[in-house]
mmCIF file of C-alpha atoms in Angstrom:
data_model
loop_
_atom_site.group_PDB
_atom_site.id
_atom_site.type_symbol
_atom_site.label_atom_id
_atom_site.label_comp_id
_atom_site.label_asym_id
_atom_site.label_seq_id
_atom_site.Cartn_x
_atom_site.Cartn_y
_atom_site.Cartn_z
ATOM 1 C CA MET A 13 72.339 -161.180 -188.877
ATOM 2 C CA GLY A 14 75.461 -159.430 -190.150
ATOM 3 C CA TYR A 15 76.061 -156.015 -191.659
ATOM 4 C CA LYS A 16 73.259 -155.996 -194.206
ATOM 5 C CA TYR A 17 69.720 -156.822 -193.276
ATOM 6 C CA ASP A 18 66.968 -157.945 -195.524
ATOM 7 C CA ARG A 19 63.236 -157.740 -195.069
ATOM 8 C CA GLY A 20 62.936 -161.439 -194.257
ATOM 9 C CA GLU A 21 65.515 -161.305 -191.476
ATOM 10 C CA LEU A 22 63.839 -158.278 -189.930
ATOM 11 C CA LEU A 23 60.415 -159.897 -190.193
ATOM 12 C CA ASP A 24 61.733 -163.065 -188.528
ATOM 13 C CA ALA A 25 63.202 -160.949 -185.725
ATOM 14 C CA ALA A 26 59.897 -159.106 -185.332
ATOM 15 C CA VAL A 27 57.966 -162.401 -185.152
ATOM 16 C CA ASP A 28 60.382 -163.676 -182.505
ATOM 17 C CA ALA A 29 60.002 -160.413 -180.570
ATOM 18 C CA VAL A 30 56.215 -160.704 -180.645
ATOM 19 C CA LEU A 31 56.319 -164.330 -179.531
ATOM 20 C CA ASP A 32 58.627 -163.324 -176.653
ATOM 21 C CA ASP A 33 57.040 -160.038 -175.567
ATOM 22 C CA GLY A 34 53.607 -159.681 -177.191
ATOM 23 C CA ILE A 35 52.247 -157.619 -180.047
ATOM 24 C CA GLY A 36 51.649 -154.601 -177.815
ATOM 25 C CA GLN A 37 55.385 -154.325 -177.144
ATOM 26 C CA LEU A 38 56.375 -154.284 -180.817
ATOM 27 C CA THR A 39 57.842 -150.922 -181.769
ATOM 28 C CA PHE A 40 60.472 -149.799 -184.251
ATOM 29 C CA GLY A 41 62.718 -148.793 -181.360
ATOM 30 C CA ARG A 42 62.475 -152.108 -179.524
ATOM 31 C CA LEU A 43 62.979 -154.095 -182.708
ATOM 32 C CA SER A 44 65.981 -151.994 -183.722
ATOM 33 C CA LYS A 45 67.580 -152.580 -180.302
ATOM 34 C CA ARG A 46 66.846 -156.290 -180.549
ATOM 35 C CA VAL A 47 68.651 -156.648 -183.882
ATOM 36 C CA GLY A 48 71.248 -153.962 -183.234
ATOM 37 C CA ILE A 49 70.457 -151.527 -186.032
ATOM 38 C CA ASN A 50 69.060 -148.046 -186.448
ATOM 39 C CA ASP A 51 65.251 -147.893 -186.448
ATOM 40 C CA ARG A 52 65.362 -146.043 -189.792
ATOM 41 C CA SER A 53 66.603 -149.283 -191.348
ATOM 42 C CA ILE A 54 63.456 -151.006 -190.164
ATOM 43 C CA VAL A 55 61.256 -148.171 -191.442
ATOM 44 C CA TYR A 56 62.851 -148.655 -194.861
ATOM 45 C CA TYR A 57 61.243 -152.116 -195.077
ATOM 46 C CA PHE A 58 58.146 -151.446 -192.963
ATOM 47 C CA PRO A 59 57.198 -147.773 -193.437
ATOM 48 C CA THR A 60 54.435 -147.776 -190.786
ATOM 49 C CA LYS A 61 53.717 -149.667 -187.606
ATOM 50 C CA ARG A 62 50.596 -150.992 -189.313
ATOM 51 C CA ASP A 63 52.808 -152.476 -192.051
ATOM 52 C CA LEU A 64 55.063 -154.114 -189.475
ATOM 53 C CA VAL A 65 52.214 -155.472 -187.327
ATOM 54 C CA THR A 66 50.325 -156.724 -190.383
ATOM 55 C CA GLU A 67 53.356 -158.576 -191.726
ATOM 56 C CA VAL A 68 54.065 -160.153 -188.337
ATOM 57 C CA VAL A 69 50.469 -161.325 -187.934
ATOM 58 C CA VAL A 70 50.400 -162.707 -191.480
ATOM 59 C CA ALA A 71 53.692 -164.560 -190.876
ATOM 60 C CA LEU A 72 52.411 -166.079 -187.631
ATOM 61 C CA GLY A 73 49.144 -167.064 -189.294
ATOM 62 C CA ALA A 74 50.968 -168.697 -192.208
ATOM 63 C CA ARG A 75 53.083 -170.759 -189.833
ATOM 64 C CA PHE A 76 50.036 -171.944 -187.946
ATOM 65 C CA GLN A 77 48.001 -172.620 -191.085
ATOM 66 C CA SER A 78 50.807 -174.791 -192.430
ATOM 67 C CA VAL A 79 50.630 -176.976 -189.329
ATOM 68 C CA LEU A 80 46.840 -177.196 -189.580
ATOM 69 C CA ASP A 81 47.037 -178.037 -193.296
ATOM 70 C CA ASP A 82 49.069 -181.098 -192.350
ATOM 71 C CA ALA A 83 46.466 -182.095 -189.758
ATOM 72 C CA PHE A 84 43.503 -181.591 -192.105
ATOM 73 C CA GLY A 85 44.866 -183.331 -195.177
ATOM 74 C CA ASP A 86 43.284 -182.827 -198.600
ATOM 75 C CA ASP A 87 39.706 -183.989 -198.027
ATOM 76 C CA ASP A 88 36.723 -181.787 -197.231
ATOM 77 C CA LEU A 89 35.837 -182.383 -193.599
ATOM 78 C CA ASP A 90 32.664 -181.865 -191.631
ATOM 79 C CA ALA A 91 32.954 -179.231 -188.918
ATOM 80 C CA THR A 92 33.219 -181.828 -186.158
ATOM 81 C CA GLU A 93 36.132 -183.533 -187.914
ATOM 82 C CA VAL A 94 37.850 -180.171 -188.414
ATOM 83 C CA VAL A 95 37.690 -179.533 -184.687
ATOM 84 C CA ARG A 96 38.736 -183.113 -183.869
ATOM 85 C CA ARG A 97 41.833 -182.870 -186.086
ATOM 86 C CA ALA A 98 42.680 -179.325 -185.033
ATOM 87 C CA TRP A 99 42.385 -180.000 -181.296
ATOM 88 C CA PRO A 100 45.750 -181.785 -180.823
ATOM 89 C CA VAL A 101 47.464 -179.027 -182.803
ATOM 90 C CA VAL A 102 45.885 -176.073 -181.010
ATOM 91 C CA THR A 103 46.319 -177.605 -177.551
ATOM 92 C CA ALA A 104 49.979 -178.509 -178.042
ATOM 93 C CA PRO A 105 52.359 -176.433 -175.911
ATOM 94 C CA ASP A 106 54.031 -175.146 -179.111
ATOM 95 C CA ALA A 107 50.763 -173.417 -180.042
ATOM 96 C CA ASP A 108 50.483 -171.467 -176.774
ATOM 97 C CA PRO A 109 52.551 -168.454 -177.898
ATOM 98 C CA VAL A 110 50.513 -168.109 -181.090
ATOM 99 C CA PHE A 111 47.216 -168.248 -179.210
ATOM 100 C CA ARG A 112 48.530 -165.786 -176.644
ATOM 101 C CA ILE A 113 49.173 -163.360 -179.506
ATOM 102 C CA TYR A 114 45.768 -164.081 -181.065
ATOM 103 C CA PHE A 115 43.961 -163.333 -177.801
ATOM 104 C CA GLU A 116 46.117 -160.260 -177.264
ATOM 105 C CA LEU A 117 45.106 -159.042 -180.740
ATOM 106 C CA VAL A 118 41.437 -159.564 -179.980
ATOM 107 C CA GLY A 119 41.749 -157.733 -176.648
ATOM 108 C CA LEU A 120 43.650 -154.809 -178.164
ATOM 109 C CA ALA A 121 41.126 -154.596 -180.994
ATOM 110 C CA ALA A 122 38.235 -154.555 -178.529
ATOM 111 C CA ALA A 123 39.978 -151.701 -176.705
ATOM 112 C CA GLY A 124 40.321 -149.774 -179.983
ATOM 113 C CA VAL A 125 44.135 -149.852 -180.078
ATOM 114 C CA GLU A 126 45.497 -148.915 -183.493
ATOM 115 C CA PRO A 127 46.451 -150.521 -185.838
ATOM 116 C CA VAL A 128 45.175 -153.747 -184.309
ATOM 117 C CA ASP A 129 41.558 -152.554 -184.172
ATOM 118 C CA GLU A 130 41.392 -152.470 -187.979
ATOM 119 C CA LEU A 131 43.590 -155.510 -188.568
ATOM 120 C CA THR A 132 41.908 -158.074 -186.315
ATOM 121 C CA PRO A 133 38.484 -158.278 -188.025
ATOM 122 C CA SER A 134 40.180 -158.940 -191.368
ATOM 123 C CA LEU A 135 42.417 -161.518 -189.681
ATOM 124 C CA VAL A 136 39.410 -163.414 -188.328
ATOM 125 C CA ASP A 137 37.676 -163.144 -191.711
ATOM 126 C CA HIS A 138 40.803 -164.533 -193.405
ATOM 127 C CA TRP A 139 40.854 -167.516 -191.040
ATOM 128 C CA ILE A 140 37.185 -168.216 -191.718
ATOM 129 C CA SER A 141 37.700 -167.964 -195.495
ATOM 130 C CA TRP A 142 40.757 -170.220 -195.300
ATOM 131 C CA LEU A 143 38.937 -172.802 -193.211
ATOM 132 C CA SER A 144 35.765 -172.706 -195.337
ATOM 133 C CA GLN A 145 37.826 -174.199 -198.173
ATOM 134 C CA ARG A 146 38.429 -177.273 -196.002
ATOM 135 C CA VAL A 147 34.949 -177.738 -194.547
ATOM 136 C CA ALA A 148 32.326 -179.852 -196.304
ATOM 137 C CA GLY A 149 29.080 -178.134 -197.207
ATOM 138 C CA ALA A 150 26.406 -177.988 -199.873
ATOM 139 C CA SER A 151 27.029 -174.325 -200.666
ATOM 140 C CA ASP A 152 29.641 -171.650 -200.110
ATOM 141 C CA SER A 153 27.459 -169.999 -197.475
ATOM 142 C CA GLU A 154 26.997 -173.307 -195.642
ATOM 143 C CA ARG A 155 30.748 -173.927 -195.735
ATOM 144 C CA ARG A 156 31.349 -170.433 -194.376
ATOM 145 C CA GLU A 157 28.812 -170.953 -191.567
ATOM 146 C CA ARG A 158 30.522 -174.198 -190.566
ATOM 147 C CA ALA A 159 33.970 -172.618 -190.743
ATOM 148 C CA THR A 160 32.767 -169.726 -188.588
ATOM 149 C CA ALA A 161 31.445 -172.186 -186.002
ATOM 150 C CA ALA A 162 34.733 -174.096 -186.013
ATOM 151 C CA VAL A 163 36.787 -170.906 -185.555
ATOM 152 C CA ALA A 164 34.523 -169.825 -182.699
#
């Protein structure tokens, strides 16, 4: 990374750390050791652990959504077609680390671990909202129901 670090480089390092070790192992101290800087430098860009975890989860989600966007194309799809097109993407070996993190988030949230317990419900809601824009339906509520079923 060099002498100066920017937010993007630190976020990329945090995403890599989470993919390697899991979200539960992400701390300022571990990340600072990984990149070879003082943890205060990380706190400058991510003042709280919640900020850091949120940004990492958003970055992982954006990467995965980009891949799914390519699979879905531009047309509204029925829920069955969404699942059919998503299946090869979500079952590919490259997706395993992302799903491992997703299931870890859900487990930590169920156990009440902060800040994941507050973050995970909004994460799932975001995925449903994102997917409801790609699912065919007569109304917004019908699209949301179908997106919820597809996410489940």
